[in-house]
Amino acid sequence: MQNSVITKYGLHGKLTAQSGKGDELAEILLQAADLLKSAKGCHLYVISKDQQTAENVWVYEVWDSKEDHDNSLQVAGVRELIGKAMPILAGQPEKGMEFTVLGGTGLN
Amino acid sequence: MQNSVITKYGLHGKLTAQSGKGDELAEILLQAADLLKSAKGCHLYVISKDQQTAENVWVYEVWDSKEDHDNSLQVAGVRELIGKAMPILAGQPEKGMEFTVLGGTGLN
């Protein structure tokens, strides 16, 4: 691989809702994804549920840089959505797993 | 969440290359991603490396259905690339983690 490849910042994290609140949490995160459509450097913000535990909601993010990711907290409305999500979480969010994204199909 | 939401099939898997072969494996997978651009039902096929181990290459895939994913082995050239990748893997690929993808930003 050439050194000239421009990589991106990836993050895959899990949020766990309180019992029975998985769909509500997913809905809040889908609203956050919508707000991030115009965020600087945001390529992907994909919301999933896993197939074992209805309370687990996963977010797969790709950004131009970690800095762009960190700045996303400043996007209008995002803090309000975090404020809606926090009370229905089962404990603190875990730190997600970070990746160096090389490229692929479907990545804008 | 309404029951009418159309979900997609997600898969996140790790391939581990033999020592020193991580970049070569990533390059093969990027070629596979390119072949899958026109595959039926393929939304995402994103190649990453993790930040701890240079031999680990991660693939995050989103398809309309598991069936579409399974059929991707039939795409012209994919088997040849698998044939190139297998000899440089350190052991058998692990089964990835499957997701029910609800939506998000950057997903075509």
mmCIF file with all atom_site columns, C-alpha atoms in Angstrom:
data_model
loop_
_atom_site.group_PDB
_atom_site.id
_atom_site.type_symbol
_atom_site.label_atom_id
_atom_site.label_alt_id
_atom_site.label_comp_id
_atom_site.label_asym_id
_atom_site.label_entity_id
_atom_site.label_seq_id
_atom_site.pdbx_PDB_ins_code
_atom_site.Cartn_x
_atom_site.Cartn_y
_atom_site.Cartn_z
_atom_site.occupancy
_atom_site.B_iso_or_equiv
_atom_site.pdbx_formal_charge
_atom_site.auth_seq_id
_atom_site.auth_comp_id
_atom_site.auth_asym_id
_atom_site.auth_atom_id
_atom_site.pdbx_PDB_model_num
ATOM 1   C CA . MET A 1 1   ? 0.000   0.000   0.000   1.00 0.00 ? 1   MET A CA 1
ATOM 2   C CA . GLN A 1 2   ? 1.366   3.396   -0.893  1.00 0.00 ? 2   GLN A CA 1
ATOM 3   C CA . ASN A 1 3   ? 1.970   5.885   1.867   1.00 0.00 ? 3   ASN A CA 1
ATOM 4   C CA . SER A 1 4   ? -0.098  8.347   -0.127  1.00 0.00 ? 4   SER A CA 1
ATOM 5   C CA . VAL A 1 5   ? -3.351  6.548   0.745   1.00 0.00 ? 5   VAL A CA 1
ATOM 6   C CA . ILE A 1 6   ? -5.611  8.945   2.620   1.00 0.00 ? 6   ILE A CA 1
ATOM 7   C CA . THR A 1 7   ? -7.102  7.121   5.566   1.00 0.00 ? 7   THR A CA 1
ATOM 8   C CA . LYS A 1 8   ? -10.168 7.989   7.581   1.00 0.00 ? 8   LYS A CA 1
ATOM 9   C CA . TYR A 1 9   ? -11.093 7.618   11.241  1.00 0.00 ? 9   TYR A CA 1
ATOM 10  C CA . GLY A 1 10  ? -13.466 4.796   12.152  1.00 0.00 ? 10  GLY A CA 1
ATOM 11  C CA . LEU A 1 11  ? -15.230 4.090   15.426  1.00 0.00 ? 11  LEU A CA 1
ATOM 12  C CA . HIS A 1 12  ? -17.485 1.175   16.329  1.00 0.00 ? 12  HIS A CA 1
ATOM 13  C CA . GLY A 1 13  ? -19.233 1.459   19.636  1.00 0.00 ? 13  GLY A CA 1
ATOM 14  C CA . LYS A 1 14  ? -22.036 -0.143  21.604  1.00 0.00 ? 14  LYS A CA 1
ATOM 15  C CA . LEU A 1 15  ? -24.615 1.608   23.735  1.00 0.00 ? 15  LEU A CA 1
ATOM 16  C CA . THR A 1 16  ? -26.742 -0.477  26.051  1.00 0.00 ? 16  THR A CA 1
ATOM 17  C CA . ALA A 1 17  ? -30.216 0.689   26.942  1.00 0.00 ? 17  ALA A CA 1
ATOM 18  C CA . GLN A 1 18  ? -32.119 -0.090  30.067  1.00 0.00 ? 18  GLN A CA 1
ATOM 19  C CA . SER A 1 19  ? -34.391 -3.108  29.771  1.00 0.00 ? 19  SER A CA 1
ATOM 20  C CA . GLY A 1 20  ? -37.080 -2.558  27.137  1.00 0.00 ? 20  GLY A CA 1
ATOM 21  C CA . LYS A 1 21  ? -35.602 0.749   25.965  1.00 0.00 ? 21  LYS A CA 1
ATOM 22  C CA . GLY A 1 22  ? -33.544 -0.505  23.029  1.00 0.00 ? 22  GLY A CA 1
ATOM 23  C CA . ASP A 1 23  ? -35.908 0.750   20.331  1.00 0.00 ? 23  ASP A CA 1
ATOM 24  C CA . GLU A 1 24  ? -36.204 4.149   21.996  1.00 0.00 ? 24  GLU A CA 1
ATOM 25  C CA . LEU A 1 25  ? -32.420 4.473   22.157  1.00 0.00 ? 25  LEU A CA 1
ATOM 26  C CA . ALA A 1 26  ? -32.072 3.415   18.522  1.00 0.00 ? 26  ALA A CA 1
ATOM 27  C CA . GLU A 1 27  ? -34.627 6.041   17.508  1.00 0.00 ? 27  GLU A CA 1
ATOM 28  C CA . ILE A 1 28  ? -32.675 8.778   19.294  1.00 0.00 ? 28  ILE A CA 1
ATOM 29  C CA . LEU A 1 29  ? -29.470 7.677   17.560  1.00 0.00 ? 29  LEU A CA 1
ATOM 30  C CA . LEU A 1 30  ? -31.209 7.670   14.173  1.00 0.00 ? 30  LEU A CA 1
ATOM 31  C CA . GLN A 1 31  ? -32.221 11.277  14.866  1.00 0.00 ? 31  GLN A CA 1
ATOM 32  C CA . ALA A 1 32  ? -28.587 12.058  15.716  1.00 0.00 ? 32  ALA A CA 1
ATOM 33  C CA . ALA A 1 33  ? -27.495 10.427  12.449  1.00 0.00 ? 33  ALA A CA 1
ATOM 34  C CA . ASP A 1 34  ? -29.870 12.725  10.624  1.00 0.00 ? 34  ASP A CA 1
ATOM 35  C CA . LEU A 1 35  ? -28.352 15.798  12.272  1.00 0.00 ? 35  LEU A CA 1
ATOM 36  C CA . LEU A 1 36  ? -24.868 14.635  11.305  1.00 0.00 ? 36  LEU A CA 1
ATOM 37  C CA . LYS A 1 37  ? -25.663 14.481  7.577   1.00 0.00 ? 37  LYS A CA 1
ATOM 38  C CA . SER A 1 38  ? -24.179 17.925  7.105   1.00 0.00 ? 38  SER A CA 1
ATOM 39  C CA . ALA A 1 39  ? -21.443 17.634  9.754   1.00 0.00 ? 39  ALA A CA 1
ATOM 40  C CA . LYS A 1 40  ? -17.933 18.382  8.538   1.00 0.00 ? 40  LYS A CA 1
ATOM 41  C CA . GLY A 1 41  ? -16.022 15.220  7.673   1.00 0.00 ? 41  GLY A CA 1
ATOM 42  C CA . CYS A 1 42  ? -18.852 12.757  8.432   1.00 0.00 ? 42  CYS A CA 1
ATOM 43  C CA . HIS A 1 43  ? -18.972 9.844   5.983   1.00 0.00 ? 43  HIS A CA 1
ATOM 44  C CA . LEU A 1 44  ? -20.887 7.220   7.916   1.00 0.00 ? 44  LEU A CA 1
ATOM 45  C CA . TYR A 1 45  ? -22.991 7.060   11.058  1.00 0.00 ? 45  TYR A CA 1
ATOM 46  C CA . VAL A 1 46  ? -24.820 3.744   10.882  1.00 0.00 ? 46  VAL A CA 1
ATOM 47  C CA . ILE A 1 47  ? -27.183 2.505   13.592  1.00 0.00 ? 47  ILE A CA 1
ATOM 48  C CA . SER A 1 48  ? -27.704 -1.220  14.201  1.00 0.00 ? 48  SER A CA 1
ATOM 49  C CA . LYS A 1 49  ? -29.036 -3.604  16.767  1.00 0.00 ? 49  LYS A CA 1
ATOM 50  C CA . ASP A 1 50  ? -27.276 -6.842  17.492  1.00 0.00 ? 50  ASP A CA 1
ATOM 51  C CA . GLN A 1 51  ? -29.055 -10.119 17.117  1.00 0.00 ? 51  GLN A CA 1
ATOM 52  C CA . GLN A 1 52  ? -28.529 -11.371 20.657  1.00 0.00 ? 52  GLN A CA 1
ATOM 53  C CA . THR A 1 53  ? -29.591 -8.536  22.952  1.00 0.00 ? 53  THR A CA 1
ATOM 54  C CA . ALA A 1 54  ? -32.471 -6.159  22.204  1.00 0.00 ? 54  ALA A CA 1
ATOM 55  C CA . GLU A 1 55  ? -30.960 -3.482  24.443  1.00 0.00 ? 55  GLU A CA 1
ATOM 56  C CA . ASN A 1 56  ? -27.655 -3.204  22.535  1.00 0.00 ? 56  ASN A CA 1
ATOM 57  C CA . VAL A 1 57  ? -27.471 -0.482  19.906  1.00 0.00 ? 57  VAL A CA 1
ATOM 58  C CA . TRP A 1 58  ? -24.323 -0.192  17.794  1.00 0.00 ? 58  TRP A CA 1
ATOM 59  C CA . VAL A 1 59  ? -22.967 2.833   15.978  1.00 0.00 ? 59  VAL A CA 1
ATOM 60  C CA . TYR A 1 60  ? -20.424 2.509   13.173  1.00 0.00 ? 60  TYR A CA 1
ATOM 61  C CA . GLU A 1 61  ? -18.895 5.862   12.305  1.00 0.00 ? 61  GLU A CA 1
ATOM 62  C CA . VAL A 1 62  ? -16.432 6.979   9.649   1.00 0.00 ? 62  VAL A CA 1
ATOM 63  C CA . TRP A 1 63  ? -15.039 10.519  9.692   1.00 0.00 ? 63  TRP A CA 1
ATOM 64  C CA . ASP A 1 64  ? -12.253 12.294  7.860   1.00 0.00 ? 64  ASP A CA 1
ATOM 65  C CA . SER A 1 65  ? -10.462 12.624  11.194  1.00 0.00 ? 65  SER A CA 1
ATOM 66  C CA . LYS A 1 66  ? -10.849 12.028  14.917  1.00 0.00 ? 66  LYS A CA 1
ATOM 67  C CA . GLU A 1 67  ? -10.983 15.799  15.268  1.00 0.00 ? 67  GLU A CA 1
ATOM 68  C CA . ASP A 1 68  ? -14.054 15.966  13.035  1.00 0.00 ? 68  ASP A CA 1
ATOM 69  C CA . HIS A 1 69  ? -15.647 13.231  15.142  1.00 0.00 ? 69  HIS A CA 1
ATOM 70  C CA . ASP A 1 70  ? -14.886 15.082  18.364  1.00 0.00 ? 70  ASP A CA 1
ATOM 71  C CA . ASN A 1 71  ? -16.301 18.314  16.947  1.00 0.00 ? 71  ASN A CA 1
ATOM 72  C CA . SER A 1 72  ? -19.613 16.628  16.170  1.00 0.00 ? 72  SER A CA 1
ATOM 73  C CA . LEU A 1 73  ? -20.735 17.365  19.717  1.00 0.00 ? 73  LEU A CA 1
ATOM 74  C CA . GLN A 1 74  ? -21.008 20.985  18.568  1.00 0.00 ? 74  GLN A CA 1
ATOM 75  C CA . VAL A 1 75  ? -23.544 20.214  15.844  1.00 0.00 ? 75  VAL A CA 1
ATOM 76  C CA . ALA A 1 76  ? -26.849 21.893  16.663  1.00 0.00 ? 76  ALA A CA 1
ATOM 77  C CA . GLY A 1 77  ? -29.208 19.534  18.418  1.00 0.00 ? 77  GLY A CA 1
ATOM 78  C CA . VAL A 1 78  ? -26.696 16.768  19.153  1.00 0.00 ? 78  VAL A CA 1
ATOM 79  C CA . ARG A 1 79  ? -26.244 17.659  22.823  1.00 0.00 ? 79  ARG A CA 1
ATOM 80  C CA . GLU A 1 80  ? -30.010 17.701  23.263  1.00 0.00 ? 80  GLU A CA 1
ATOM 81  C CA . LEU A 1 81  ? -30.237 14.182  21.834  1.00 0.00 ? 81  LEU A CA 1
ATOM 82  C CA . ILE A 1 82  ? -27.419 13.011  24.117  1.00 0.00 ? 82  ILE A CA 1
ATOM 83  C CA . GLY A 1 83  ? -29.436 14.477  26.971  1.00 0.00 ? 83  GLY A CA 1
ATOM 84  C CA . LYS A 1 84  ? -32.418 12.369  25.893  1.00 0.00 ? 84  LYS A CA 1
ATOM 85  C CA . ALA A 1 85  ? -30.333 9.204   25.544  1.00 0.00 ? 85  ALA A CA 1
ATOM 86  C CA . MET A 1 86  ? -28.344 9.348   28.789  1.00 0.00 ? 86  MET A CA 1
ATOM 87  C CA . PRO A 1 87  ? -31.231 8.639   31.184  1.00 0.00 ? 87  PRO A CA 1
ATOM 88  C CA . ILE A 1 88  ? -32.237 5.457   29.351  1.00 0.00 ? 88  ILE A CA 1
ATOM 89  C CA . LEU A 1 89  ? -28.717 4.003   29.161  1.00 0.00 ? 89  LEU A CA 1
ATOM 90  C CA . ALA A 1 90  ? -27.708 1.121   31.407  1.00 0.00 ? 90  ALA A CA 1
ATOM 91  C CA . GLY A 1 91  ? -24.526 2.663   32.748  1.00 0.00 ? 91  GLY A CA 1
ATOM 92  C CA . GLN A 1 92  ? -21.845 4.689   31.017  1.00 0.00 ? 92  GLN A CA 1
ATOM 93  C CA . PRO A 1 93  ? -21.175 4.106   27.302  1.00 0.00 ? 93  PRO A CA 1
ATOM 94  C CA . GLU A 1 94  ? -18.070 2.002   26.703  1.00 0.00 ? 94  GLU A CA 1
ATOM 95  C CA . LYS A 1 95  ? -15.272 3.489   24.689  1.00 0.00 ? 95  LYS A CA 1
ATOM 96  C CA . GLY A 1 96  ? -15.669 2.131   21.166  1.00 0.00 ? 96  GLY A CA 1
ATOM 97  C CA . MET A 1 97  ? -13.050 0.445   19.053  1.00 0.00 ? 97  MET A CA 1
ATOM 98  C CA . GLU A 1 98  ? -11.116 2.776   16.760  1.00 0.00 ? 98  GLU A CA 1
ATOM 99  C CA . PHE A 1 99  ? -10.041 1.936   13.223  1.00 0.00 ? 99  PHE A CA 1
ATOM 100 C CA . THR A 1 100 ? -7.898  3.311   10.455  1.00 0.00 ? 100 THR A CA 1
ATOM 101 C CA . VAL A 1 101 ? -10.306 3.170   7.522   1.00 0.00 ? 101 VAL A CA 1
ATOM 102 C CA . LEU A 1 102 ? -8.585  2.447   4.222   1.00 0.00 ? 102 LEU A CA 1
ATOM 103 C CA . GLY A 1 103 ? -11.523 2.621   1.829   1.00 0.00 ? 103 GLY A CA 1
ATOM 104 C CA . GLY A 1 104 ? -14.177 0.435   0.311   1.00 0.00 ? 104 GLY A CA 1
ATOM 105 C CA . THR A 1 105 ? -17.499 0.351   -1.410  1.00 0.00 ? 105 THR A CA 1
ATOM 106 C CA . GLY A 1 106 ? -20.341 2.688   -0.513  1.00 0.00 ? 106 GLY A CA 1
ATOM 107 C CA . LEU A 1 107 ? -18.110 5.155   1.307   1.00 0.00 ? 107 LEU A CA 1
ATOM 108 C CA . ASN A 1 108 ? -18.687 8.699   0.073   1.00 0.00 ? 108 ASN A CA 1
ATOM 109 C CA . MET B 1 1   ? -39.909 2.208   16.055  1.00 0.00 ? 1   MET B CA 1
ATOM 110 C CA . GLN B 1 2   ? -42.501 1.248   13.494  1.00 0.00 ? 2   GLN B CA 1
ATOM 111 C CA . ASN B 1 3   ? -42.578 -2.315  12.314  1.00 0.00 ? 3   ASN B CA 1
ATOM 112 C CA . SER B 1 4   ? -42.536 -0.955  8.783   1.00 0.00 ? 4   SER B CA 1
ATOM 113 C CA . VAL B 1 5   ? -38.868 0.034   9.030   1.00 0.00 ? 5   VAL B CA 1
ATOM 114 C CA . ILE B 1 6   ? -36.905 -1.877  6.421   1.00 0.00 ? 6   ILE B CA 1
ATOM 115 C CA . THR B 1 7   ? -33.773 -3.232  8.013   1.00 0.00 ? 7   THR B CA 1
ATOM 116 C CA . LYS B 1 8   ? -30.569 -4.368  6.353   1.00 0.00 ? 8   LYS B CA 1
ATOM 117 C CA . TYR B 1 9   ? -28.042 -7.084  7.123   1.00 0.00 ? 9   TYR B CA 1
ATOM 118 C CA . GLY B 1 10  ? -24.757 -6.005  8.691   1.00 0.00 ? 10  GLY B CA 1
ATOM 119 C CA . LEU B 1 11  ? -21.598 -8.001  9.288   1.00 0.00 ? 11  LEU B CA 1
ATOM 120 C CA . HIS B 1 12  ? -18.389 -6.908  10.987  1.00 0.00 ? 12  HIS B CA 1
ATOM 121 C CA . GLY B 1 13  ? -15.515 -9.339  10.728  1.00 0.00 ? 13  GLY B CA 1
ATOM 122 C CA . LYS B 1 14  ? -11.795 -9.512  11.322  1.00 0.00 ? 14  LYS B CA 1
ATOM 123 C CA . LEU B 1 15  ? -9.222  -11.238 9.156   1.00 0.00 ? 15  LEU B CA 1
ATOM 124 C CA . THR B 1 16  ? -5.741  -11.750 10.542  1.00 0.00 ? 16  THR B CA 1
ATOM 125 C CA . ALA B 1 17  ? -2.806  -11.889 8.176   1.00 0.00 ? 17  ALA B CA 1
ATOM 126 C CA . GLN B 1 18  ? 0.447   -13.673 8.736   1.00 0.00 ? 18  GLN B CA 1
ATOM 127 C CA . SER B 1 19  ? 3.157   -11.500 10.241  1.00 0.00 ? 19  SER B CA 1
ATOM 128 C CA . GLY B 1 20  ? 4.067   -8.609  7.956   1.00 0.00 ? 20  GLY B CA 1
ATOM 129 C CA . LYS B 1 21  ? 1.246   -9.365  5.499   1.00 0.00 ? 21  LYS B CA 1
ATOM 130 C CA . GLY B 1 22  ? -1.409  -6.986  6.823   1.00 0.00 ? 22  GLY B CA 1
ATOM 131 C CA . ASP B 1 23  ? -1.041  -4.420  4.047   1.00 0.00 ? 23  ASP B CA 1
ATOM 132 C CA . GLU B 1 24  ? -1.098  -7.098  1.368   1.00 0.00 ? 24  GLU B CA 1
ATOM 133 C CA . LEU B 1 25  ? -4.296  -8.563  2.824   1.00 0.00 ? 25  LEU B CA 1
ATOM 134 C CA . ALA B 1 26  ? -5.885  -5.114  3.035   1.00 0.00 ? 26  ALA B CA 1
ATOM 135 C CA . GLU B 1 27  ? -5.016  -4.471  -0.605  1.00 0.00 ? 27  GLU B CA 1
ATOM 136 C CA . ILE B 1 28  ? -6.712  -7.717  -1.685  1.00 0.00 ? 28  ILE B CA 1
ATOM 137 C CA . LEU B 1 29  ? -9.827  -6.792  0.306   1.00 0.00 ? 29  LEU B CA 1
ATOM 138 C CA . LEU B 1 30  ? -9.904  -3.321  -1.252  1.00 0.00 ? 30  LEU B CA 1
ATOM 139 C CA . GLN B 1 31  ? -9.860  -5.019  -4.659  1.00 0.00 ? 31  GLN B CA 1
ATOM 140 C CA . ALA B 1 32  ? -12.766 -7.208  -3.508  1.00 0.00 ? 32  ALA B CA 1
ATOM 141 C CA . ALA B 1 33  ? -14.638 -4.086  -2.379  1.00 0.00 ? 33  ALA B CA 1
ATOM 142 C CA . ASP B 1 34  ? -14.187 -2.675  -5.852  1.00 0.00 ? 34  ASP B CA 1
ATOM 143 C CA . LEU B 1 35  ? -15.684 -5.787  -7.443  1.00 0.00 ? 35  LEU B CA 1
ATOM 144 C CA . LEU B 1 36  ? -18.679 -5.587  -5.100  1.00 0.00 ? 36  LEU B CA 1
ATOM 145 C CA . LYS B 1 37  ? -19.640 -2.064  -6.182  1.00 0.00 ? 37  LYS B CA 1
ATOM 146 C CA . SER B 1 38  ? -22.165 -3.496  -8.602  1.00 0.00 ? 38  SER B CA 1
ATOM 147 C CA . ALA B 1 39  ? -23.172 -6.523  -6.506  1.00 0.00 ? 39  ALA B CA 1
ATOM 148 C CA . LYS B 1 40  ? -26.895 -6.879  -5.866  1.00 0.00 ? 40  LYS B CA 1
ATOM 149 C CA . GLY B 1 41  ? -27.887 -5.473  -2.489  1.00 0.00 ? 41  GLY B CA 1
ATOM 150 C CA . CYS B 1 42  ? -24.415 -4.264  -1.449  1.00 0.00 ? 42  CYS B CA 1
ATOM 151 C CA . HIS B 1 43  ? -24.507 -0.961  0.435   1.00 0.00 ? 43  HIS B CA 1
ATOM 152 C CA . LEU B 1 44  ? -21.201 -0.980  2.281   1.00 0.00 ? 44  LEU B CA 1
ATOM 153 C CA . TYR B 1 45  ? -17.986 -2.972  2.222   1.00 0.00 ? 45  TYR B CA 1
ATOM 154 C CA . VAL B 1 46  ? -15.489 -0.930  4.219   1.00 0.00 ? 46  VAL B CA 1
ATOM 155 C CA . ILE B 1 47  ? -11.916 -2.041  4.864   1.00 0.00 ? 47  ILE B CA 1
ATOM 156 C CA . SER B 1 48  ? -10.036 -0.917  7.985   1.00 0.00 ? 48  SER B CA 1
ATOM 157 C CA . LYS B 1 49  ? -7.016  -1.774  10.049  1.00 0.00 ? 49  LYS B CA 1
ATOM 158 C CA . ASP B 1 50  ? -7.140  -1.668  13.788  1.00 0.00 ? 50  ASP B CA 1
ATOM 159 C CA . GLN B 1 51  ? -4.799  0.528   15.728  1.00 0.00 ? 51  GLN B CA 1
ATOM 160 C CA . GLN B 1 52  ? -3.263  -2.199  17.868  1.00 0.00 ? 52  GLN B CA 1
ATOM 161 C CA . THR B 1 53  ? -2.228  -4.977  15.493  1.00 0.00 ? 53  THR B CA 1
ATOM 162 C CA . ALA B 1 54  ? -0.893  -4.368  11.977  1.00 0.00 ? 54  ALA B CA 1
ATOM 163 C CA . GLU B 1 55  ? -2.007  -7.836  10.876  1.00 0.00 ? 55  GLU B CA 1
ATOM 164 C CA . ASN B 1 56  ? -5.694  -7.340  11.659  1.00 0.00 ? 56  ASN B CA 1
ATOM 165 C CA . VAL B 1 57  ? -7.898  -6.216  8.783   1.00 0.00 ? 57  VAL B CA 1
ATOM 166 C CA . TRP B 1 58  ? -11.570 -5.495  9.452   1.00 0.00 ? 58  TRP B CA 1
ATOM 167 C CA . VAL B 1 59  ? -14.467 -5.555  7.028   1.00 0.00 ? 59  VAL B CA 1
ATOM 168 C CA . TYR B 1 60  ? -17.755 -3.805  7.789   1.00 0.00 ? 60  TYR B CA 1
ATOM 169 C CA . GLU B 1 61  ? -20.476 -4.850  5.381   1.00 0.00 ? 61  GLU B CA 1
ATOM 170 C CA . VAL B 1 62  ? -24.089 -3.783  4.899   1.00 0.00 ? 62  VAL B CA 1
ATOM 171 C CA . TRP B 1 63  ? -26.348 -5.666  2.474   1.00 0.00 ? 63  TRP B CA 1
ATOM 172 C CA . ASP B 1 64  ? -30.045 -5.666  1.769   1.00 0.00 ? 64  ASP B CA 1
ATOM 173 C CA . SER B 1 65  ? -30.154 -9.228  3.075   1.00 0.00 ? 65  SER B CA 1
ATOM 174 C CA . LYS B 1 66  ? -27.967 -12.090 4.278   1.00 0.00 ? 66  LYS B CA 1
ATOM 175 C CA . GLU B 1 67  ? -28.867 -13.853 1.042   1.00 0.00 ? 67  GLU B CA 1
ATOM 176 C CA . ASP B 1 68  ? -27.356 -11.021 -0.990  1.00 0.00 ? 68  ASP B CA 1
ATOM 177 C CA . HIS B 1 69  ? -24.225 -11.254 1.141   1.00 0.00 ? 69  HIS B CA 1
ATOM 178 C CA . ASP B 1 70  ? -23.988 -15.003 0.644   1.00 0.00 ? 70  ASP B CA 1
ATOM 179 C CA . ASN B 1 71  ? -24.451 -14.611 -3.118  1.00 0.00 ? 71  ASN B CA 1
ATOM 180 C CA . SER B 1 72  ? -21.506 -12.226 -3.323  1.00 0.00 ? 72  SER B CA 1
ATOM 181 C CA . LEU B 1 73  ? -19.199 -15.224 -3.640  1.00 0.00 ? 73  LEU B CA 1
ATOM 182 C CA . GLN B 1 74  ? -20.622 -15.598 -7.141  1.00 0.00 ? 74  GLN B CA 1
ATOM 183 C CA . VAL B 1 75  ? -19.489 -12.132 -8.258  1.00 0.00 ? 75  VAL B CA 1
ATOM 184 C CA . ALA B 1 76  ? -16.888 -12.454 -11.007 1.00 0.00 ? 76  ALA B CA 1
ATOM 185 C CA . GLY B 1 77  ? -13.366 -12.298 -9.614  1.00 0.00 ? 77  GLY B CA 1
ATOM 186 C CA . VAL B 1 78  ? -14.278 -12.636 -5.936  1.00 0.00 ? 78  VAL B CA 1
ATOM 187 C CA . ARG B 1 79  ? -13.284 -16.290 -5.643  1.00 0.00 ? 79  ARG B CA 1
ATOM 188 C CA . GLU B 1 80  ? -9.938  -15.502 -7.268  1.00 0.00 ? 80  GLU B CA 1
ATOM 189 C CA . LEU B 1 81  ? -9.294  -12.804 -4.659  1.00 0.00 ? 81  LEU B CA 1
ATOM 190 C CA . ILE B 1 82  ? -10.257 -15.194 -1.864  1.00 0.00 ? 82  ILE B CA 1
ATOM 191 C CA . GLY B 1 83  ? -7.756  -17.595 -3.353  1.00 0.00 ? 83  GLY B CA 1
ATOM 192 C CA . LYS B 1 84  ? -5.074  -14.913 -3.126  1.00 0.00 ? 84  LYS B CA 1
ATOM 193 C CA . ALA B 1 85  ? -5.984  -14.009 0.453   1.00 0.00 ? 85  ALA B CA 1
ATOM 194 C CA . MET B 1 86  ? -6.234  -17.490 1.979   1.00 0.00 ? 86  MET B CA 1
ATOM 195 C CA . PRO B 1 87  ? -2.512  -18.358 1.852   1.00 0.00 ? 87  PRO B CA 1
ATOM 196 C CA . ILE B 1 88  ? -1.514  -15.197 3.729   1.00 0.00 ? 88  ILE B CA 1
ATOM 197 C CA . LEU B 1 89  ? -4.089  -15.579 6.508   1.00 0.00 ? 89  LEU B CA 1
ATOM 198 C CA . ALA B 1 90  ? -3.022  -16.693 9.967   1.00 0.00 ? 90  ALA B CA 1
ATOM 199 C CA . GLY B 1 91  ? -5.578  -19.465 10.390  1.00 0.00 ? 91  GLY B CA 1
ATOM 200 C CA . GLN B 1 92  ? -9.225  -19.604 9.431   1.00 0.00 ? 92  GLN B CA 1
ATOM 201 C CA . PRO B 1 93  ? -11.258 -16.380 9.378   1.00 0.00 ? 93  PRO B CA 1
ATOM 202 C CA . GLU B 1 94  ? -13.489 -16.003 12.447  1.00 0.00 ? 94  GLU B CA 1
ATOM 203 C CA . LYS B 1 95  ? -17.203 -15.731 11.935  1.00 0.00 ? 95  LYS B CA 1
ATOM 204 C CA . GLY B 1 96  ? -18.027 -12.035 12.109  1.00 0.00 ? 96  GLY B CA 1
ATOM 205 C CA . MET B 1 97  ? -20.639 -10.349 14.248  1.00 0.00 ? 97  MET B CA 1
ATOM 206 C CA . GLU B 1 98  ? -24.022 -9.917  12.576  1.00 0.00 ? 98  GLU B CA 1
ATOM 207 C CA . PHE B 1 99  ? -26.246 -6.868  12.947  1.00 0.00 ? 99  PHE B CA 1
ATOM 208 C CA . THR B 1 100 ? -29.708 -5.693  12.074  1.00 0.00 ? 100 THR B CA 1
ATOM 209 C CA . VAL B 1 101 ? -28.968 -2.363  10.444  1.00 0.00 ? 101 VAL B CA 1
ATOM 210 C CA . LEU B 1 102 ? -31.654 0.238   11.064  1.00 0.00 ? 102 LEU B CA 1
ATOM 211 C CA . GLY B 1 103 ? -30.334 3.166   9.046   1.00 0.00 ? 103 GLY B CA 1
ATOM 212 C CA . GLY B 1 104 ? -28.115 6.167   9.384   1.00 0.00 ? 104 GLY B CA 1
ATOM 213 C CA . THR B 1 105 ? -26.061 8.729   7.552   1.00 0.00 ? 105 THR B CA 1
ATOM 214 C CA . GLY B 1 106 ? -24.013 7.919   4.468   1.00 0.00 ? 106 GLY B CA 1
ATOM 215 C CA . LEU B 1 107 ? -25.847 4.677   3.780   1.00 0.00 ? 107 LEU B CA 1
ATOM 216 C CA . ASN B 1 108 ? -27.041 4.538   0.171   1.00 0.00 ? 108 ASN B CA 1
#
